[in-house]
Short mmCIF file of C-alpha atoms and ligand atoms in Angstrom, two decimals:
data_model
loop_
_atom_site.label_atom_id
_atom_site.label_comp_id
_atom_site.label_asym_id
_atom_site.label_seq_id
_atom_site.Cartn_x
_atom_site.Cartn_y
_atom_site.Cartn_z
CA UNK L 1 -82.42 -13.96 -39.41
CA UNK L 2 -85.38 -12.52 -40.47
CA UNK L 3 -86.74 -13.30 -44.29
CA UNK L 4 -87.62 -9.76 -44.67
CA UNK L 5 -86.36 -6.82 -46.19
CA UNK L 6 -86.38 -3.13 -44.58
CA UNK L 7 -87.21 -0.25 -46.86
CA UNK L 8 -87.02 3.68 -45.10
CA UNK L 9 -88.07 6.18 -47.08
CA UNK L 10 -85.70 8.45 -45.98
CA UNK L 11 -88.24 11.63 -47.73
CA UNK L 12 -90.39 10.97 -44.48
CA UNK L 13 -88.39 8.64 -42.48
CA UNK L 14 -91.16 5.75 -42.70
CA UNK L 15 -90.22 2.60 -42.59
CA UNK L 16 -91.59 -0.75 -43.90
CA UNK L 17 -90.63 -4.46 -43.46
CA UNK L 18 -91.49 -6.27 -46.49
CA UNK L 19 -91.77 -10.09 -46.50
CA UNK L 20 -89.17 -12.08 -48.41
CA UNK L 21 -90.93 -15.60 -49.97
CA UNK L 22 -89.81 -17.20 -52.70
CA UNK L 23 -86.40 -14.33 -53.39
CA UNK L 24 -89.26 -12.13 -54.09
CA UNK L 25 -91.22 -9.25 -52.69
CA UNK L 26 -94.60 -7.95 -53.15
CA UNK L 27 -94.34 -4.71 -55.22
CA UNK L 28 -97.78 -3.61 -53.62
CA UNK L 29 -96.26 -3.60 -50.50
CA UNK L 30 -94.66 -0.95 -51.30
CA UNK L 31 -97.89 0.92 -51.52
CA UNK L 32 -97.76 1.48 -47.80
CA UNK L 33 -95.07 3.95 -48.81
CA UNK L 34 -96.99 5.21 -51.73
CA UNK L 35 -94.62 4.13 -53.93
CA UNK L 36 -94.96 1.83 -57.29
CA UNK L 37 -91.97 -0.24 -58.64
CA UNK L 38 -91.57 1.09 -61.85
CA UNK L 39 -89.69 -1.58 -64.30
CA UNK L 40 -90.32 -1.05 -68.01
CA UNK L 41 -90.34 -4.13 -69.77
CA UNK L 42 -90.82 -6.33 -67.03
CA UNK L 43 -86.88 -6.69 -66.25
CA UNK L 44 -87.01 -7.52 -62.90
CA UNK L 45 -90.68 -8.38 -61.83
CA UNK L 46 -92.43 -12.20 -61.45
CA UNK L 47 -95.91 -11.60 -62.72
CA UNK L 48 -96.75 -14.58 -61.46
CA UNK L 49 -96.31 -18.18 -60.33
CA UNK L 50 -95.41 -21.70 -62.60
CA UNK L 51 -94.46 -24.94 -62.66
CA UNK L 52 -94.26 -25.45 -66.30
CA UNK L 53 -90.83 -24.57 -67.35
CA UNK L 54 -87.30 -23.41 -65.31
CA UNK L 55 -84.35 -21.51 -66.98
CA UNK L 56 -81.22 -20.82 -65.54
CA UNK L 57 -79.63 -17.90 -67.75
CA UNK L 58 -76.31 -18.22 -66.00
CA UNK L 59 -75.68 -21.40 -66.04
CA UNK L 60 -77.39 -22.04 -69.64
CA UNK L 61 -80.19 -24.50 -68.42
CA UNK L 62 -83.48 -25.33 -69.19
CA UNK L 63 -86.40 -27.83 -68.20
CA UNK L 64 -89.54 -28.76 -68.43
CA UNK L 65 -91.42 -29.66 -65.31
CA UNK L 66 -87.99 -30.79 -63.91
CA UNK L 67 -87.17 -32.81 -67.07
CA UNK L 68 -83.63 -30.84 -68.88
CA UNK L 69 -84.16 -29.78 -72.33
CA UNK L 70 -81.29 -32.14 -73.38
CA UNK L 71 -83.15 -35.57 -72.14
CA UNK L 72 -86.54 -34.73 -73.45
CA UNK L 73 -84.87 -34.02 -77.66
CA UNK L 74 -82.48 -37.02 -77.01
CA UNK L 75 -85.25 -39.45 -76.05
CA UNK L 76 -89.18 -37.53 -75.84
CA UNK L 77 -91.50 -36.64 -78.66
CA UNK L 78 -93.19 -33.65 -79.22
CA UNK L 79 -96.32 -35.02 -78.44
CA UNK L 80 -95.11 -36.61 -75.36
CA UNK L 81 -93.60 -33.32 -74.12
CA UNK L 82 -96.44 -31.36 -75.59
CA UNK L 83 -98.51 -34.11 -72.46
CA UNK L 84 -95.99 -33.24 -70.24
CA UNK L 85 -96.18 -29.36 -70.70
CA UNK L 86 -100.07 -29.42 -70.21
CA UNK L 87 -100.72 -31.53 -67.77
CA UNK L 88 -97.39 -31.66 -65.63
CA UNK L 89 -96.52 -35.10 -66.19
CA UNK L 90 -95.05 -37.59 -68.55
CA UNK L 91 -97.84 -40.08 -69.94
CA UNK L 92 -98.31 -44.02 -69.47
CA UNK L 93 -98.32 -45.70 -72.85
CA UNK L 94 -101.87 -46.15 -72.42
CA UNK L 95 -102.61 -41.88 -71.60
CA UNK L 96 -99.95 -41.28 -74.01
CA UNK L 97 -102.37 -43.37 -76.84
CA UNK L 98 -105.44 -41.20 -75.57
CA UNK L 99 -103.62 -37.96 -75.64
CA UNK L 100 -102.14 -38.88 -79.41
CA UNK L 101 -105.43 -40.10 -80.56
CA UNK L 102 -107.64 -37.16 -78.99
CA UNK L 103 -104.92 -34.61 -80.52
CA UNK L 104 -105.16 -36.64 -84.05
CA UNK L 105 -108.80 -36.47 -84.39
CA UNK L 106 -108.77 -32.35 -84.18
CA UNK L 107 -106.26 -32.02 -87.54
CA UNK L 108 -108.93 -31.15 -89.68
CA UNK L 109 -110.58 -27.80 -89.95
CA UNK L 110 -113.79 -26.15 -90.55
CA UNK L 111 -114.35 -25.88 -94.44
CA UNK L 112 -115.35 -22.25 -93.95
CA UNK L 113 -112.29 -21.36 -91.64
CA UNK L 114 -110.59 -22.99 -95.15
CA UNK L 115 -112.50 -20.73 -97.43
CA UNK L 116 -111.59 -17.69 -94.40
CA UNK L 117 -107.79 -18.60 -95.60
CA UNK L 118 -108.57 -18.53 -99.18
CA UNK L 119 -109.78 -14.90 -99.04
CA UNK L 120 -106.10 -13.82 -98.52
CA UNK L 121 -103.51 -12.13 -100.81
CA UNK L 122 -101.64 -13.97 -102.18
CA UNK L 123 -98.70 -12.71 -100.55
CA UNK L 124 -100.39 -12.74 -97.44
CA UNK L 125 -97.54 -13.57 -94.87
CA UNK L 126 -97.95 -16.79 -93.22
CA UNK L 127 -98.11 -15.57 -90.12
CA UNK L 128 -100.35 -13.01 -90.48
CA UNK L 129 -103.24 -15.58 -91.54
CA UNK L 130 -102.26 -17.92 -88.96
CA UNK L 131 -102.37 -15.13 -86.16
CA UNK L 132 -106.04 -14.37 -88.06
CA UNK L 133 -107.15 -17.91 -88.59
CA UNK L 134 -106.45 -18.42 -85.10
CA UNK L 135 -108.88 -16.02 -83.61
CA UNK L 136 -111.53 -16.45 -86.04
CA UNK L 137 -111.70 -20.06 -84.37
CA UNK L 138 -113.08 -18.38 -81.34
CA UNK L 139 -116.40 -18.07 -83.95
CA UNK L 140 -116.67 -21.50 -84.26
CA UNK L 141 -116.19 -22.76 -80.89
CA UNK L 142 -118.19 -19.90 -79.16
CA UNK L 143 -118.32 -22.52 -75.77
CA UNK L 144 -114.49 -21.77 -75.64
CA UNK L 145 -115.42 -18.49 -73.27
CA UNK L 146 -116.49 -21.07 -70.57
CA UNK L 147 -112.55 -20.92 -69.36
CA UNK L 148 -113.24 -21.97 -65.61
CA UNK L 149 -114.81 -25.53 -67.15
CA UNK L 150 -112.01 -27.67 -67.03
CA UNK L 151 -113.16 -30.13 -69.44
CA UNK L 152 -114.00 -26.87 -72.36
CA UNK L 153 -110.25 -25.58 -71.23
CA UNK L 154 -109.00 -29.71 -71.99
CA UNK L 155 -111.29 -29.53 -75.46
CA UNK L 156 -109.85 -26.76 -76.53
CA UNK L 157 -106.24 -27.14 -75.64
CA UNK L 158 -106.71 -30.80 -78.24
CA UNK L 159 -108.35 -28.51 -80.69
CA UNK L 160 -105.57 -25.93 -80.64
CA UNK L 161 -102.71 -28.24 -80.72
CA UNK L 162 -104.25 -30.37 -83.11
CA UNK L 163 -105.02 -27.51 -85.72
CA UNK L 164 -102.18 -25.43 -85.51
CA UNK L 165 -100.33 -26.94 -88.11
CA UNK L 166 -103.30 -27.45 -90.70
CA UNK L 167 -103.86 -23.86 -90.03
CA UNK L 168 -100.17 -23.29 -90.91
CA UNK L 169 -99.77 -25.83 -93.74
CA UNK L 170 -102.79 -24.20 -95.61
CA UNK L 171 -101.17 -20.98 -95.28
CA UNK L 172 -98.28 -21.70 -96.83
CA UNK L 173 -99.95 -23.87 -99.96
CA UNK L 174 -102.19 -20.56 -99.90
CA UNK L 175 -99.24 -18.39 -100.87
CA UNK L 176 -97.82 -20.85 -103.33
CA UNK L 177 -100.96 -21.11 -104.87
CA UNK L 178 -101.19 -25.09 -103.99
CA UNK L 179 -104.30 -26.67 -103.22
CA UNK L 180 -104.64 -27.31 -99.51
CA UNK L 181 -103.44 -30.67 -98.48
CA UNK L 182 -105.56 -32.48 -96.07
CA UNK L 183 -104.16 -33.77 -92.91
CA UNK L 184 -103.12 -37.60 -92.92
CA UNK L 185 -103.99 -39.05 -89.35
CA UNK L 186 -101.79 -42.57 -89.96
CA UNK L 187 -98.49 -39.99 -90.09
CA UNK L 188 -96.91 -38.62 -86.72
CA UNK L 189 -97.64 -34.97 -85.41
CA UNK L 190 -94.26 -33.62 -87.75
CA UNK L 191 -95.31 -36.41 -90.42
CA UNK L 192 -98.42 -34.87 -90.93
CA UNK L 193 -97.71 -32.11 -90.93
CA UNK L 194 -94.53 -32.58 -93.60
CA UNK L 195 -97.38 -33.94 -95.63
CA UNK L 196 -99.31 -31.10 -95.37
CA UNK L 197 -97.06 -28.91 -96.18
CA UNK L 198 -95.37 -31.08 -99.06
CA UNK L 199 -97.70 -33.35 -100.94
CA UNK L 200 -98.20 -32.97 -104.36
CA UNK L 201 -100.15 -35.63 -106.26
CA UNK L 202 -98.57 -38.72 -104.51
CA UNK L 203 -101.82 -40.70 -102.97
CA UNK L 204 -99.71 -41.17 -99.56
CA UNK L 205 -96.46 -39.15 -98.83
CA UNK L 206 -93.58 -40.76 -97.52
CA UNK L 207 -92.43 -37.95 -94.92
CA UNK L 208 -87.96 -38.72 -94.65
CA UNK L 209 -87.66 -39.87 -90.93
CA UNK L 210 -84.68 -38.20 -90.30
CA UNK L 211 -86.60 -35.06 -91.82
CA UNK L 212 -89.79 -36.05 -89.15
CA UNK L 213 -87.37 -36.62 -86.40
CA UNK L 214 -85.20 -33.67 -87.22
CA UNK L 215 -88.29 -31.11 -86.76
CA UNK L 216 -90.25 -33.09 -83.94
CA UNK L 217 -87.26 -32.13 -82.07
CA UNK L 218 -87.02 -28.63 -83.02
CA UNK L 219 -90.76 -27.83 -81.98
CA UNK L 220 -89.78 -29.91 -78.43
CA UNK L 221 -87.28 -27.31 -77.96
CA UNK L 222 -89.40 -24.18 -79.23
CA UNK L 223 -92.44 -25.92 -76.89
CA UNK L 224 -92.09 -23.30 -73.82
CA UNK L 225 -89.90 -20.81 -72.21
CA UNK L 226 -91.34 -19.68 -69.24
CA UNK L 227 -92.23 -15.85 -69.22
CA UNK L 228 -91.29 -14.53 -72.62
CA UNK L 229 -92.94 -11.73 -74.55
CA UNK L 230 -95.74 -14.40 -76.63
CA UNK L 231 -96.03 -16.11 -72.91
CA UNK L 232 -96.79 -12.64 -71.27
CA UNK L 233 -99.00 -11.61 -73.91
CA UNK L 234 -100.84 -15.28 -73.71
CA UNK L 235 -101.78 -14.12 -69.46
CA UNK L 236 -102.35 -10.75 -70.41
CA UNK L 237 -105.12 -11.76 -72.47
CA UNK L 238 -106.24 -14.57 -70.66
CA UNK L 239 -106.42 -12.77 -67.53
CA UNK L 240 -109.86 -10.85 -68.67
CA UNK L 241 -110.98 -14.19 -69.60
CA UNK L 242 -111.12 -14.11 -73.22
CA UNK L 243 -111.22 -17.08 -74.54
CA UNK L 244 -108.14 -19.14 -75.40
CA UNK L 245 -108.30 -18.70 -79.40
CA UNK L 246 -107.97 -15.32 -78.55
CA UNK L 247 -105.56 -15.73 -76.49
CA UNK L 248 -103.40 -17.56 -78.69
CA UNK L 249 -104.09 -15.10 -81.26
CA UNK L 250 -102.75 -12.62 -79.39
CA UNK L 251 -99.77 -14.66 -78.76
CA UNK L 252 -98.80 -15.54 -81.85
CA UNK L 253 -98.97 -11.84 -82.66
CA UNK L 254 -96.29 -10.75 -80.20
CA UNK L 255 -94.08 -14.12 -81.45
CA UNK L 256 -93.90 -12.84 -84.89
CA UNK L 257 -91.95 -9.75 -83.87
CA UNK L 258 -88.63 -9.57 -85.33
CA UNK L 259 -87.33 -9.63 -81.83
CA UNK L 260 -88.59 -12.79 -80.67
CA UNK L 261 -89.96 -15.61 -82.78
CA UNK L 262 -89.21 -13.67 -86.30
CA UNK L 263 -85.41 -13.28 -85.15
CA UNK L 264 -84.31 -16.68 -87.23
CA UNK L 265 -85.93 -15.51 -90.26
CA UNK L 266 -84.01 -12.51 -89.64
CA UNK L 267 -81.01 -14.90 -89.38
CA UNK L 268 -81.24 -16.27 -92.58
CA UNK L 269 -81.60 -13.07 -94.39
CA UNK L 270 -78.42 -11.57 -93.04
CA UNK L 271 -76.02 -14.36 -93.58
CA UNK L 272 -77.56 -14.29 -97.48
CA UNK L 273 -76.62 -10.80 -97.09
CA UNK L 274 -73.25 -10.97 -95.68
CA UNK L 275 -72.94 -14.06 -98.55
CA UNK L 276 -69.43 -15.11 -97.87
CA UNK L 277 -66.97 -15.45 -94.95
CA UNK L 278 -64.70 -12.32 -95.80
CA UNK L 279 -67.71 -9.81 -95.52
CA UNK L 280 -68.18 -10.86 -91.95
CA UNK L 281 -65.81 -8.61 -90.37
CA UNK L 282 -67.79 -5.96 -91.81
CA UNK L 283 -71.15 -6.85 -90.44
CA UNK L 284 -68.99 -7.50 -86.63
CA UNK L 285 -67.73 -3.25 -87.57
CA UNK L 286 -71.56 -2.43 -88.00
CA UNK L 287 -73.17 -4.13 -85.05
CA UNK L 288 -69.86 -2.50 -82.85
CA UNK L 289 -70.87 0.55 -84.07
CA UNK L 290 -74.56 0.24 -83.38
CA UNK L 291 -75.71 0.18 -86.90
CA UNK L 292 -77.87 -3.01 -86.59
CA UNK L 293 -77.67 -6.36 -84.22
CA UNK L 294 -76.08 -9.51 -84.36
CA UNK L 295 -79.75 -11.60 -85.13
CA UNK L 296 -79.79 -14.64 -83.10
CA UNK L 297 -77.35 -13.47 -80.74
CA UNK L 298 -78.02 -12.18 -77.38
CA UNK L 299 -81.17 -12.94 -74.53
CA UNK L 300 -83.38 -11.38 -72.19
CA UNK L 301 -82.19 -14.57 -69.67
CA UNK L 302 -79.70 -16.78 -71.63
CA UNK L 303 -76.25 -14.93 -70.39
CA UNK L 304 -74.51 -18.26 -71.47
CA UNK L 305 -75.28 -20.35 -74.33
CA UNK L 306 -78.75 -20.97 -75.16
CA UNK L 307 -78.89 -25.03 -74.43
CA UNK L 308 -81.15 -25.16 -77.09
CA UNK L 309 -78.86 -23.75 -79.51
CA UNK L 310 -76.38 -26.33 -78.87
CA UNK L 311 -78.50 -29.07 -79.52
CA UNK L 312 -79.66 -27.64 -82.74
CA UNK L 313 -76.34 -26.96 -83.84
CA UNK L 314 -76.19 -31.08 -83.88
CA UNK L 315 -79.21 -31.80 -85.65
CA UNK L 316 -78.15 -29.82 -88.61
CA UNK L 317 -75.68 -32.08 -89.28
CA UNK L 318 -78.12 -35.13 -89.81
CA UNK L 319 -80.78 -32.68 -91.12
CA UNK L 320 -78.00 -32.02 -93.74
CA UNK L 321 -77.24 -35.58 -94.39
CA UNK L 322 -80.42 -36.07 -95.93
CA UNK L 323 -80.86 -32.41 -97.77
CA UNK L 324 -77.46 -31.17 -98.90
CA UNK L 325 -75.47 -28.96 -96.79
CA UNK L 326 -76.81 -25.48 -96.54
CA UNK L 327 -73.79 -22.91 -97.56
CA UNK L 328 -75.05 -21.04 -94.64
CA UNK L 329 -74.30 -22.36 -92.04
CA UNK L 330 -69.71 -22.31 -93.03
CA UNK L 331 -70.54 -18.75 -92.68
CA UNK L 332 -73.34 -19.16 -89.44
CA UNK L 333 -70.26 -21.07 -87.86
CA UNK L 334 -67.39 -18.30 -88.49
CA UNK L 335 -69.44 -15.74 -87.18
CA UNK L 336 -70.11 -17.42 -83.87
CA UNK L 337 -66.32 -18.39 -83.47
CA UNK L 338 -65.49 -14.79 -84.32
CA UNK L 339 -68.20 -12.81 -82.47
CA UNK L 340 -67.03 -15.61 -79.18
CA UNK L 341 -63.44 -14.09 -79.75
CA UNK L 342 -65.17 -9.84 -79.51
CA UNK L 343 -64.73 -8.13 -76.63
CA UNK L 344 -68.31 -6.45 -77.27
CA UNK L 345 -70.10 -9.75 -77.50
CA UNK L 346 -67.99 -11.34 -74.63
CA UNK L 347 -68.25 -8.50 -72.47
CA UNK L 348 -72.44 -8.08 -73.05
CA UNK L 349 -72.57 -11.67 -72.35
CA UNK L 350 -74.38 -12.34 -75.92
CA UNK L 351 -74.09 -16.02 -77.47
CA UNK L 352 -75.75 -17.72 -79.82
CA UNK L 353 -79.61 -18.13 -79.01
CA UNK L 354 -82.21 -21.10 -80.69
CA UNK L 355 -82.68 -18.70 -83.67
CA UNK L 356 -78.96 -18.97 -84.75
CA UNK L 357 -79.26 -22.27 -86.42
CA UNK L 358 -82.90 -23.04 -86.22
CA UNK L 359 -83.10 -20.76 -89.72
CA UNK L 360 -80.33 -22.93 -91.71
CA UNK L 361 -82.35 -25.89 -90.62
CA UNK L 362 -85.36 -25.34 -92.25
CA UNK L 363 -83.75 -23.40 -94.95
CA UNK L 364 -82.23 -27.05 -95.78
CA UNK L 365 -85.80 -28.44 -94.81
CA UNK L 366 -87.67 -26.71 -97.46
CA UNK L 367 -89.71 -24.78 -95.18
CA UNK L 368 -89.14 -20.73 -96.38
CA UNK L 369 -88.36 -18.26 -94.35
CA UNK L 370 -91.93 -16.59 -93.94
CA UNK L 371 -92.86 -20.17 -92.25
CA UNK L 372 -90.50 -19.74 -89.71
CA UNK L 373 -92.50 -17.82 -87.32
CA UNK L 374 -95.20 -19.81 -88.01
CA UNK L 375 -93.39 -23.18 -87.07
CA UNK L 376 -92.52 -21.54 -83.62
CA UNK L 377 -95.94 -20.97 -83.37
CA UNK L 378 -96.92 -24.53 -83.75
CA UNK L 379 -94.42 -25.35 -81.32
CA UNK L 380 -95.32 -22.97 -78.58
CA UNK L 381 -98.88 -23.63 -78.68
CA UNK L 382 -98.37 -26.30 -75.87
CA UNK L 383 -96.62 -23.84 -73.39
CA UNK L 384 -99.19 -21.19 -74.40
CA UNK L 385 -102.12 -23.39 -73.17
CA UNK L 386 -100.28 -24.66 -70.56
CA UNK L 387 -99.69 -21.07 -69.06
CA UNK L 388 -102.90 -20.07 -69.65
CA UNK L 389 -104.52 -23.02 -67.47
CA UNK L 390 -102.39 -22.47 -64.68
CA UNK L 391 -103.22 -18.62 -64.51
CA UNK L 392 -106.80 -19.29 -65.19
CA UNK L 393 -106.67 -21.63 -61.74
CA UNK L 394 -104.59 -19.31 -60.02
CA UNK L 395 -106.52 -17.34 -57.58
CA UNK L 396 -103.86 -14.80 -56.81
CA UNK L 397 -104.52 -13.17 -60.41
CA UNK L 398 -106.42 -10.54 -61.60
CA UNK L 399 -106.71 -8.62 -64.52
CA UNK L 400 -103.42 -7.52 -65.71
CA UNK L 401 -103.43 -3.93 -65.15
CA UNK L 402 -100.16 -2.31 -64.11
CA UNK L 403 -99.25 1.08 -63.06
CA UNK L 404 -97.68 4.01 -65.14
CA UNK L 405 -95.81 7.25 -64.34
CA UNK L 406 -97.66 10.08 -65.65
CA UNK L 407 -95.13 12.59 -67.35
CA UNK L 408 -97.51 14.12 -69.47
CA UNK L 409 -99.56 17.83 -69.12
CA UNK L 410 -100.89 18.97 -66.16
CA UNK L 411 -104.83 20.14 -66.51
CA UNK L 412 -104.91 22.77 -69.32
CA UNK L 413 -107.85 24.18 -71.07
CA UNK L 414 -109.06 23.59 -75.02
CA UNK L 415 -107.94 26.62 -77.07
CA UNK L 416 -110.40 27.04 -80.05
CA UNK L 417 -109.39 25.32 -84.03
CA UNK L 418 -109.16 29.12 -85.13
CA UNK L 419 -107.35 30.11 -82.35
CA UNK L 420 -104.47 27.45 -82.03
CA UNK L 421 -100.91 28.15 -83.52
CA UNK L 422 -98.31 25.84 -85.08
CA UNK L 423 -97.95 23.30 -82.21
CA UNK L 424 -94.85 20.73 -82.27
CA UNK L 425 -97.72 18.12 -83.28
CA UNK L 426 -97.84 18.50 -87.05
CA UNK L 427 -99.49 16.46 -90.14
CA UNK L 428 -98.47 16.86 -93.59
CA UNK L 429 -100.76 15.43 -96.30
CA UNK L 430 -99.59 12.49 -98.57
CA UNK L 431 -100.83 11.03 -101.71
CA UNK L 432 -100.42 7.76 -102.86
CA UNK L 433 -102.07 3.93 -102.62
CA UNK L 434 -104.91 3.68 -99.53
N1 ACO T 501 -76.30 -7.69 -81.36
C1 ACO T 501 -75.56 -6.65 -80.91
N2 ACO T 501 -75.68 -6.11 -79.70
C2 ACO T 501 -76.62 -6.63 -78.90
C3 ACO T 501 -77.44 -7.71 -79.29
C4 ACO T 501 -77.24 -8.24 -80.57
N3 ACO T 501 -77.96 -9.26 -81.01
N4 ACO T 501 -78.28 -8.03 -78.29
C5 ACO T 501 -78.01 -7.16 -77.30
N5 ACO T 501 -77.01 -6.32 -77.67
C6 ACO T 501 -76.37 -5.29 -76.85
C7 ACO T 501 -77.22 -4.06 -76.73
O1 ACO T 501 -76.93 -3.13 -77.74
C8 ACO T 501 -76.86 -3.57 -75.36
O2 ACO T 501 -75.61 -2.95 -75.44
P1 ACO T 501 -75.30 -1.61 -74.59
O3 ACO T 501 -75.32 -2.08 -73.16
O4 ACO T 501 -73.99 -1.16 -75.06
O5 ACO T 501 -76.41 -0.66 -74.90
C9 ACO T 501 -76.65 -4.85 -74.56
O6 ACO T 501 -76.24 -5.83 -75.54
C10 ACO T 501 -77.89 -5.34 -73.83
O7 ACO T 501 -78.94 -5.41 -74.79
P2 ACO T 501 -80.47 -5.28 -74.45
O8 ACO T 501 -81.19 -4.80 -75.66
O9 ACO T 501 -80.63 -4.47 -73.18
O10 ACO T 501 -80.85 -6.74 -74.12
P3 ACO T 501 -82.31 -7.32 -74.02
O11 ACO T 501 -82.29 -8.34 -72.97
O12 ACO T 501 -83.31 -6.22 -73.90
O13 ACO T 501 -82.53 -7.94 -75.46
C11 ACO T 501 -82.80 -9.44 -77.23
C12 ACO T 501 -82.63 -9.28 -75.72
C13 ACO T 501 -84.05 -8.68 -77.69
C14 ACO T 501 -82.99 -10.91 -77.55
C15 ACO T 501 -81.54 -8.87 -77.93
O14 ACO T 501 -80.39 -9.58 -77.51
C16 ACO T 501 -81.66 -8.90 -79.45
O15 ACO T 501 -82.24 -7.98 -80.04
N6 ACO T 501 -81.12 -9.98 -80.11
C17 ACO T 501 -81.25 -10.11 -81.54
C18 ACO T 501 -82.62 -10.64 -81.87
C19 ACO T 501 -82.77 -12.10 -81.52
O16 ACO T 501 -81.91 -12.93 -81.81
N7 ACO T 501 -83.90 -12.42 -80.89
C20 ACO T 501 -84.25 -13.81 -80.54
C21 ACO T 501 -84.33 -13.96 -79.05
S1 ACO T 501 -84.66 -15.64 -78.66
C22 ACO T 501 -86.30 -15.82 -78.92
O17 ACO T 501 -87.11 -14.94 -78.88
C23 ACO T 501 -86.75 -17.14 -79.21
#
């Protein structure tokens, strides 16, 4: 049998034979046809090639370069899979030194991109200087545009993954009107940055190791997830060649949409809202009735239980151990067993997804909700640069430039100001702050 697929067009009677590789066709085959796919947001169309991460959505499974999700937060580090991630392998202890060192020595920032972070609000959110700080770091490293050198692409990759959370540390202590904490090389990558977010006038801070541990796993789970909205706006971007600070900034943009990397923030403020377990039925009557979604419930992929939700759901138990249990999550916990029992969920195929309990976490953590986002961020960067390195070195890619379907005016000609009447496009004028 032939791996192709037959498409007539049965306006003309022409008729194509498309080659099947990979399950997959070529949509600009069907140019032959003069045809376009048309798929608005990207439901059904690869945009590319990878190695870096696989998901399952049926069958709730995830890995990194072949490694499941569920070995690498039982026995991996961040760091470790953050190595794995970029370059497509686990380390040796000796790489794995290298790699911690080389990431360790990037921590600290420019003093003026410190003084950039000072000129904020402040009620700046979070992630709004972090998405800022990030692309003003294109300024200082303007040898960042040379993205075909491989050694400028490794430089900056350290330099990315290394700042991140300084950047994000010194945005919260910005907002709390704290000075900013410096980073503390001798601490892990979640110790550190702990510190940094935490110190007050202790000389060294002790980070809690359950704490350290606790997070170091969240951001291995939060490190990639193949073709998501940040990771599609990460090759968007770097497929004009900007340069990866830009990039990233871009990135981090899209994750801070309620809909992706804002939805556990979005978590947290609706089980405050719904407060205690008898106004959940409620909340079930409004999403049934289209009022508002179920946050951290549902996925694009996930049509089974988010694997990383499960394994989060397990470190909130030691995570509470140390802090107190948060309230939140009695009520986080009813809602799932209810919502598991509702036709509407069951039938949609909508479970629990990592935002569900990531929120309670660092709730109990400390970390407030506008940091949420931001921790994501952190996380991410690794899967972000990894991405962008394999589409840089991919020579089947282009500029991203897809196709539209024009449903707008046909050629008409400019009527004169003085001669136009009411059209449906109307502006009203409105008074108030700039
Ligand atoms: N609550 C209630 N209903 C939902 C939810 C939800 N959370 N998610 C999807 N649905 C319903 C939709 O209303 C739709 O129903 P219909 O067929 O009757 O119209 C159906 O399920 C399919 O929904 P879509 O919007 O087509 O699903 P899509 O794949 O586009 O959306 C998304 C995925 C954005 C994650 C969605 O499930 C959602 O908004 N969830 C809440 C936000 C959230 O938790 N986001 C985090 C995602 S994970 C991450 O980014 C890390």
């Amino acid at each position: 049998m032939a791996d192709t697929l037959t498409v007539i067009d049965n306006r003309t009677g022409k008729k194509i034979e498309l080659p099947i590789e990979h399950g997959a066709i070529r949509a600009t085959e069907l140019g032959k046809l003069g045809l376009v796919s048309y798929d608005p947001a990207l439901l059904n169309t690869a945009a590319c090639k990878s190695k870096v991460s696989y998901i399952d959505g049926d069958r709730g499974i995830l890995r990194y370069r072949g490694y499941p999700i569920e070995e690498l937060a039982e026995k991996s580090t961040f760091l470790e899979t953050a190595y794995l991630i970029v370059k497509g392998e686990l380390p040796t202890t000796s790489h794995f030194r290298m790699w911690q060192r080389n990431i360790t020595m990037h921590t600290l920032v420019h003093e003026n991109l410190k003084q950039f972070i000072q000129g904020f609000r402040y009620d700046a959110h979070p992630m709004g200087i972090l998405i800022a700080a990030v692309g003003a770091l294109s300024t200082f490293y303007p040898e960042a545009k040379n993205v075909m050198n491989l050694e400028s692409r490794r430089v900056q990759t350290r330099r990315l993954i290394g700042k991140m959370p300084t950047i994000a540390a010194f945005a919260y202590r910005h907002s709390r009107g704290l000075p900013y904490a410096y980073p503390d090389n001798d601490l892990s990558y979640t110790g550190n940055f702990l510190s940094m977010m935490f110190r007050m006038t202790e000389l060294k801070y002790k980070p809690d190791t359950i704490l350290e541990r606790a997070l170091d796993v969240l951001f291995i789970l939060h490190a990639d997830h193949e073709q998501n909205c940040s990771t599609t706006t990460m090759r968007t971007i770097g497929s004009s060649l900007a340069d990866p600070y830009a990039s990233v900034a871009g990135a981090a943009a899209a994750l801070g949409g309620p809909r992706h990397g804002s939805a556990n923030e979005e978590v947290v403020h609706m089980l405050h809202e719904i407060g205690t377990i008898e106004h959940i039925p409620e909340l079930i009557k409004q999403v049934k009735r289209g009022e508002r979604r179920l946050m951290g419930f549902g996925h694009r992929v996930y049509k089974n239980f988010d694997p990383r939700a499960k394994i989060i759901k397990q470190i909130a138990h030691n995570v509470f151990e140390v802090t107190g249990k948060n309230p939140l999550i009695d009520i986080a916990v009813e809602l799932e067993r209810i919502a598991l029992q509702d036709d509407y969920f069951v039938s949609r195929k909508l479970y629990p997804n990592v935002d569900f309990y990531s929120g309670i976490i660092y709730e109990a953590m400390g970390l407030p909700v506008a940091m949420f986002p931001v921790l994501f961020a952190i996380a991410r960067t690794a899967g972000w640069m990894a991405q962008w390195a394999e589409l840089v070195l991919d020579e089947e890619q282009k500029i991203t430039r897809p196709k539209q379907l024009y449903l707008g005016y046909d050629e008409r000609p400019y009527v004169p100001l003085d001669q136009r009447r009411d059209g449906g496009a109307l502006e009203t004028e409105v008074s108030g702050p700039l």
